[in-house]
CSV table of C-alpha atoms in Angstrom, one decimal:
chain,number,residue,atom,x,y,z
A,1,MET,CA,25.4,-55.8,-30.3
A,2,SER,CA,21.7,-55.1,-31.4
A,3,TYR,CA,20.8,-51.8,-34.0
A,4,SER,CA,19.4,-50.0,-30.9
A,5,LYS,CA,22.1,-50.4,-28.8
A,6,TRP,CA,24.3,-49.6,-32.0
A,7,ILE,CA,22.6,-46.3,-32.5
A,8,GLY,CA,21.9,-45.0,-29.1
A,9,ALA,CA,25.4,-45.5,-27.5
A,10,ALA,CA,27.5,-42.7,-28.6
A,11,LEU,CA,25.0,-39.8,-30.0
A,12,GLY,CA,24.1,-36.6,-28.2
A,13,TRP,CA,22.9,-33.7,-30.4
A,14,SER,CA,22.1,-35.1,-33.4
A,15,PHE,CA,19.0,-36.2,-32.2
A,16,GLY,CA,17.9,-32.8,-32.5
A,17,GLY,CA,17.5,-30.2,-35.0
A,18,PRO,CA,17.2,-31.1,-38.7
A,19,ILE,CA,19.3,-34.0,-38.2
A,20,GLY,CA,17.3,-35.4,-36.2
A,21,ALA,CA,14.6,-35.5,-38.6
A,22,ILE,CA,16.5,-36.9,-40.9
A,23,LEU,CA,17.7,-39.6,-38.7
A,24,GLY,CA,14.7,-40.5,-37.3
A,25,LEU,CA,13.1,-41.2,-41.1
A,26,ALA,CA,16.2,-43.4,-41.7
A,27,LEU,CA,15.3,-45.1,-38.7
A,28,GLY,CA,11.9,-45.6,-38.9
A,29,SER,CA,12.6,-47.5,-42.3
A,30,LEU,CA,15.0,-50.0,-40.7
A,31,ILE,CA,13.6,-50.4,-37.4
A,32,ASP,CA,9.9,-50.6,-38.0
A,33,GLY,CA,8.4,-53.2,-35.8
A,34,MET,CA,11.5,-52.2,-33.2
A,35,SER,CA,10.0,-48.4,-32.2
A,36,THR,CA,9.6,-48.8,-29.0
A,37,GLU,CA,12.8,-50.2,-28.1
A,38,ILE,CA,14.3,-47.8,-30.3
A,39,SER,CA,12.6,-45.1,-28.0
A,40,SER,CA,13.1,-46.3,-24.9
A,41,THR,CA,16.8,-47.1,-25.5
A,42,VAL,CA,17.8,-44.2,-27.3
A,43,PHE,CA,15.3,-41.1,-27.5
A,44,ARG,CA,14.4,-40.8,-23.6
A,45,ASP,CA,16.4,-38.8,-21.3
A,46,GLN,CA,18.4,-37.8,-24.0
A,47,PRO,CA,20.3,-34.4,-23.3
A,48,ARG,CA,19.2,-31.5,-25.6
A,49,GLN,CA,22.6,-30.8,-26.0
A,50,ARG,CA,26.4,-31.7,-25.1
A,51,PRO,CA,29.3,-29.1,-25.3
A,52,GLN,CA,31.5,-32.0,-27.0
A,53,THR,CA,30.3,-33.8,-30.1
A,54,GLN,CA,30.3,-37.5,-29.4
A,55,PRO,CA,31.6,-40.2,-32.2
A,56,GLY,CA,28.2,-40.9,-33.3
A,57,ASP,CA,27.1,-37.8,-33.8
A,58,PHE,CA,30.3,-37.5,-36.2
A,59,GLU,CA,29.4,-40.5,-37.7
A,60,VAL,CA,25.6,-39.6,-38.2
A,61,SER,CA,26.8,-36.1,-39.5
A,62,LEU,CA,29.5,-37.9,-42.4
A,63,LEU,CA,26.7,-40.1,-43.2
A,64,ILE,CA,24.2,-37.5,-44.2
A,65,LEU,CA,27.2,-35.0,-45.8
A,66,ALA,CA,28.8,-38.1,-47.7
A,67,SER,CA,25.2,-38.7,-49.2
A,68,ILE,CA,24.7,-35.2,-50.5
A,69,VAL,CA,28.1,-35.6,-52.2
A,70,ILE,CA,27.8,-38.2,-53.6
A,71,LYS,CA,24.6,-37.2,-55.3
A,72,ALA,CA,26.2,-34.0,-57.0
A,73,ASP,CA,27.1,-34.8,-59.9
A,74,GLY,CA,23.4,-36.7,-60.5
A,75,LYS,CA,24.8,-40.4,-60.3
A,76,GLN,CA,25.9,-42.6,-57.6
A,77,ASP,CA,29.3,-44.5,-58.4
A,78,GLN,CA,29.6,-47.6,-56.9
A,79,ARG,CA,33.3,-47.1,-56.5
A,80,GLU,CA,31.8,-43.9,-53.9
A,81,LEU,CA,29.9,-46.3,-52.2
A,82,ASP,CA,32.4,-48.8,-51.5
A,83,PHE,CA,34.7,-45.9,-50.1
A,84,VAL,CA,32.3,-45.1,-47.6
A,85,ARG,CA,31.9,-48.7,-46.8
A,86,ASN,CA,35.5,-49.8,-46.9
A,87,GLN,CA,36.1,-46.3,-45.0
A,88,PHE,CA,33.8,-47.2,-42.3
A,89,VAL,CA,35.0,-51.1,-42.2
A,90,ASN,CA,38.7,-49.8,-41.3
A,91,MET,CA,37.5,-46.9,-38.7
A,92,TYR,CA,34.9,-49.1,-36.7
A,93,GLY,CA,35.1,-52.9,-37.4
A,94,LYS,CA,32.8,-54.8,-39.7
A,95,GLU,CA,29.5,-55.5,-37.3
A,96,ARG,CA,29.4,-51.5,-36.4
A,97,ALA,CA,30.2,-50.4,-40.2
A,98,ASN,CA,27.4,-52.7,-41.4
A,99,HIS,CA,24.9,-50.9,-39.1
A,100,ALA,CA,26.4,-47.7,-40.5
A,101,PHE,CA,25.9,-48.4,-43.9
A,102,LYS,CA,22.7,-49.6,-43.5
A,103,LEU,CA,21.8,-46.4,-42.2
A,104,PHE,CA,23.4,-44.7,-44.9
A,105,LYS,CA,21.5,-46.5,-47.3
A,106,GLU,CA,18.5,-45.2,-45.5
A,107,ILE,CA,19.4,-41.3,-45.5
A,108,ASN,CA,20.7,-42.1,-49.2
A,109,LYS,CA,17.1,-42.4,-50.4
A,110,GLN,CA,15.9,-38.9,-48.8
A,111,GLN,CA,15.8,-36.5,-51.4
A,112,ASN,CA,15.1,-33.0,-49.5
A,113,ILE,CA,17.8,-33.0,-47.4
A,114,SER,CA,18.9,-29.1,-46.6
A,115,THR,CA,22.3,-28.9,-46.9
A,116,LYS,CA,22.5,-25.5,-45.7
A,117,GLN,CA,20.1,-26.4,-42.3
A,118,VAL,CA,22.4,-29.8,-41.5
A,119,CYS,CA,25.8,-27.7,-41.8
A,120,LEU,CA,24.6,-25.0,-39.5
A,121,GLN,CA,23.4,-27.3,-36.7
A,122,ILE,CA,26.9,-29.3,-37.4
A,123,ARG,CA,28.5,-25.7,-36.8
A,124,GLN,CA,26.8,-24.6,-33.8
A,125,MET,CA,27.6,-27.9,-32.0
A,126,MET,CA,30.8,-29.3,-33.5
A,127,GLN,CA,35.0,-28.4,-33.2
A,128,HIS,CA,36.1,-26.5,-35.4
A,129,ALA,CA,39.0,-29.8,-36.0
A,130,SER,CA,36.2,-32.4,-36.1
A,131,ARG,CA,34.2,-30.0,-38.8
A,132,LEU,CA,38.0,-30.0,-41.0
A,133,GLN,CA,37.7,-34.0,-40.8
A,134,LEU,CA,34.4,-34.0,-42.1
A,135,ILE,CA,35.8,-32.2,-45.1
A,136,HIS,CA,38.6,-34.4,-45.7
A,137,PHE,CA,36.6,-37.4,-45.8
A,138,LEU,CA,34.2,-35.9,-48.3
A,139,PHE,CA,37.0,-35.0,-50.6
A,140,GLY,CA,38.1,-38.9,-50.1
A,141,ILE,CA,34.6,-40.3,-51.3
A,142,ALA,CA,34.7,-38.0,-54.4
A,143,LYS,CA,37.8,-38.7,-55.4
A,144,ALA,CA,37.0,-42.6,-54.8
A,145,ASP,CA,36.2,-42.9,-58.2
A,146,GLU,CA,39.4,-41.3,-59.1
A,147,MET,CA,38.1,-37.9,-60.3
A,148,VAL,CA,36.4,-35.2,-58.6
A,149,THR,CA,33.7,-33.7,-60.4
A,150,ASP,CA,33.3,-29.9,-60.6
A,151,ASP,CA,29.6,-30.8,-59.0
A,152,GLU,CA,31.5,-32.7,-56.3
A,153,GLU,CA,33.7,-30.0,-55.7
A,154,GLN,CA,31.3,-27.4,-55.4
A,155,GLN,CA,29.2,-28.9,-53.2
A,156,ILE,CA,32.0,-29.7,-51.0
A,157,ARG,CA,32.8,-26.1,-51.0
A,158,THR,CA,29.2,-24.8,-50.3
A,159,ILE,CA,29.3,-27.5,-47.3
A,160,ALA,CA,33.0,-26.1,-46.1
A,161,GLY,CA,31.5,-22.7,-46.5
A,162,TYR,CA,28.2,-23.3,-44.0
A,163,LEU,CA,30.2,-25.3,-41.8
A,164,GLY,CA,32.6,-22.0,-40.8
A,165,ILE,CA,35.9,-23.5,-43.0
A,166,SER,CA,37.7,-20.3,-44.0
A,167,HIS,CA,39.0,-20.6,-47.6
A,168,ASN,CA,42.6,-21.2,-46.5
A,169,ASP,CA,41.4,-24.3,-45.0
A,170,TYR,CA,39.3,-25.2,-47.2
A,171,GLU,CA,41.9,-25.1,-49.9
A,172,SER,CA,44.5,-26.4,-47.5
A,173,ILE,CA,42.2,-30.1,-47.7
A,174,LYS,CA,41.6,-30.1,-51.4
A,175,ALA,CA,45.0,-29.6,-52.0
A,176,MET,CA,45.8,-32.9,-50.4
A,177,PHE,CA,44.0,-34.7,-53.0
A,178,TYR,CA,45.1,-32.7,-55.8
A,179,ASN,CA,48.6,-33.2,-57.7
A,180,SER,CA,50.2,-29.4,-58.9
A,181,SER,CA,52.9,-27.5,-58.6
A,182,ASP,CA,51.8,-25.6,-55.6
A,183,SER,CA,49.8,-28.3,-53.6
A,184,ALA,CA,52.8,-28.0,-51.0
A,185,TYR,CA,52.1,-24.2,-50.4
A,186,LYS,CA,48.5,-24.8,-50.5
A,187,ILE,CA,48.7,-27.6,-47.6
A,188,LEU,CA,50.6,-25.3,-45.6
A,189,GLU,CA,48.1,-22.0,-46.5
A,190,ILE,CA,51.4,-20.4,-47.9
A,191,ASP,CA,52.0,-18.9,-51.4
A,192,LYS,CA,55.4,-19.6,-53.2
A,193,THR,CA,57.0,-16.0,-52.3
A,194,ALA,CA,57.1,-17.7,-48.9
A,195,THR,CA,60.6,-17.3,-47.2
A,196,THR,CA,62.2,-20.2,-45.5
A,197,ASP,CA,61.1,-18.8,-42.2
A,198,ASP,CA,57.6,-18.5,-43.5
A,199,ILE,CA,57.4,-21.9,-44.4
A,200,LYS,CA,58.8,-23.3,-40.8
A,201,LYS,CA,56.4,-21.0,-39.0
A,202,ALA,CA,53.7,-22.0,-41.6
A,203,TYR,CA,54.4,-26.1,-40.6
A,204,ARG,CA,54.3,-25.6,-37.2
A,205,THR,CA,51.0,-24.0,-37.4
A,206,MET,CA,49.3,-26.5,-39.8
A,207,ALA,CA,50.7,-29.6,-37.9
A,208,LYS,CA,49.2,-28.1,-34.5
A,209,LYS,CA,46.3,-27.4,-36.9
A,210,TYR,CA,45.9,-30.9,-37.9
A,211,HIS,CA,47.7,-33.1,-35.0
A,212,PRO,CA,45.4,-36.2,-34.1
A,213,ASP,CA,45.0,-35.0,-30.5
A,214,LYS,CA,42.5,-32.5,-32.1
A,215,VAL,CA,40.0,-35.1,-32.4
A,216,ILE,CA,40.8,-37.4,-29.5
A,217,HIS,CA,37.2,-36.6,-28.2
A,218,LEU,CA,36.0,-38.6,-31.4
A,219,GLY,CA,37.6,-42.0,-30.4
A,220,ASN,CA,40.9,-43.8,-31.8
A,221,GLU,CA,39.2,-44.4,-35.3
A,222,HIS,CA,39.0,-40.9,-36.3
A,223,GLN,CA,42.4,-40.5,-34.8
A,224,GLN,CA,43.6,-42.6,-37.4
A,225,GLY,CA,41.6,-40.4,-40.4
A,226,ALA,CA,43.1,-37.2,-38.6
A,227,GLU,CA,46.6,-38.6,-39.4
A,228,GLU,CA,46.2,-38.6,-43.0
A,229,LYS,CA,46.1,-34.9,-43.1
A,230,PHE,CA,48.8,-34.7,-40.8
A,231,LYS,CA,51.1,-36.8,-42.6
A,232,LYS,CA,50.1,-34.5,-45.9
A,233,VAL,CA,51.4,-31.6,-43.9
A,234,GLN,CA,54.9,-33.4,-42.9
A,235,ALA,CA,54.9,-34.5,-46.7
A,236,ALA,CA,54.1,-31.0,-47.8
A,237,TYR,CA,57.0,-29.4,-45.2
A,238,GLU,CA,59.6,-32.0,-46.5
A,239,GLN,CA,58.9,-31.0,-50.4
A,240,LEU,CA,59.6,-28.1,-49.8
A,241,GLN,CA,62.5,-28.6,-47.5
A,242,LYS,CA,64.0,-30.8,-50.6
A,243,GLU,CA,63.0,-28.2,-53.3
A,244,ARG,CA,64.5,-25.0,-51.2
A,245,GLY,CA,67.3,-26.8,-50.1
A,246,PHE,CA,67.1,-25.8,-46.1
């Protein structure tokens, strides 16, 4: 698959706004001398907006936000970079992952990316379930070196706020990456005073919220990622069942 066909295959709204500007700079560095092909393959006849996020829109958003988080603590750990590459290989296969990682490295070179502007574009155009999936992936990157630094956590929290992710949803996803006595409660978005009926109700709510079918429009590769959140909800519920004896 040529680079132009790959980048034009499933992108919609990402070619506009601040994300489009970032993408344009990255592509310009990657495909200098192929601009005519890229222009005719990708930019011509692209709609300004699409009602539903395309897989490529999610992919580009993920690459930009991953770059922001990796830079948050002032250093780039190789394990974090490897995590990004490995996740893309697992999701997309080696060829597409190689294209994506080349683009990621070019995005990563850009110094003045506006987190707020990028996130506001994503918030406007991307469905809530897909935005939750972005936050889950970002925590995975931060945890790749076995420790989420305060700077990384603060950056992810800031991104979540700009993306319109509620405090409870943010804490639920965060708790999936931390082992503590109240992690199961946080994942289910309840506190330790919850009754058995509260726990059962919370489980049904969270299982529905994190169900992989919520991101079916992003393709099977991202449904697999969503299954990780779904399994964490199931594990949290089973843990409380065991602890509470119901």
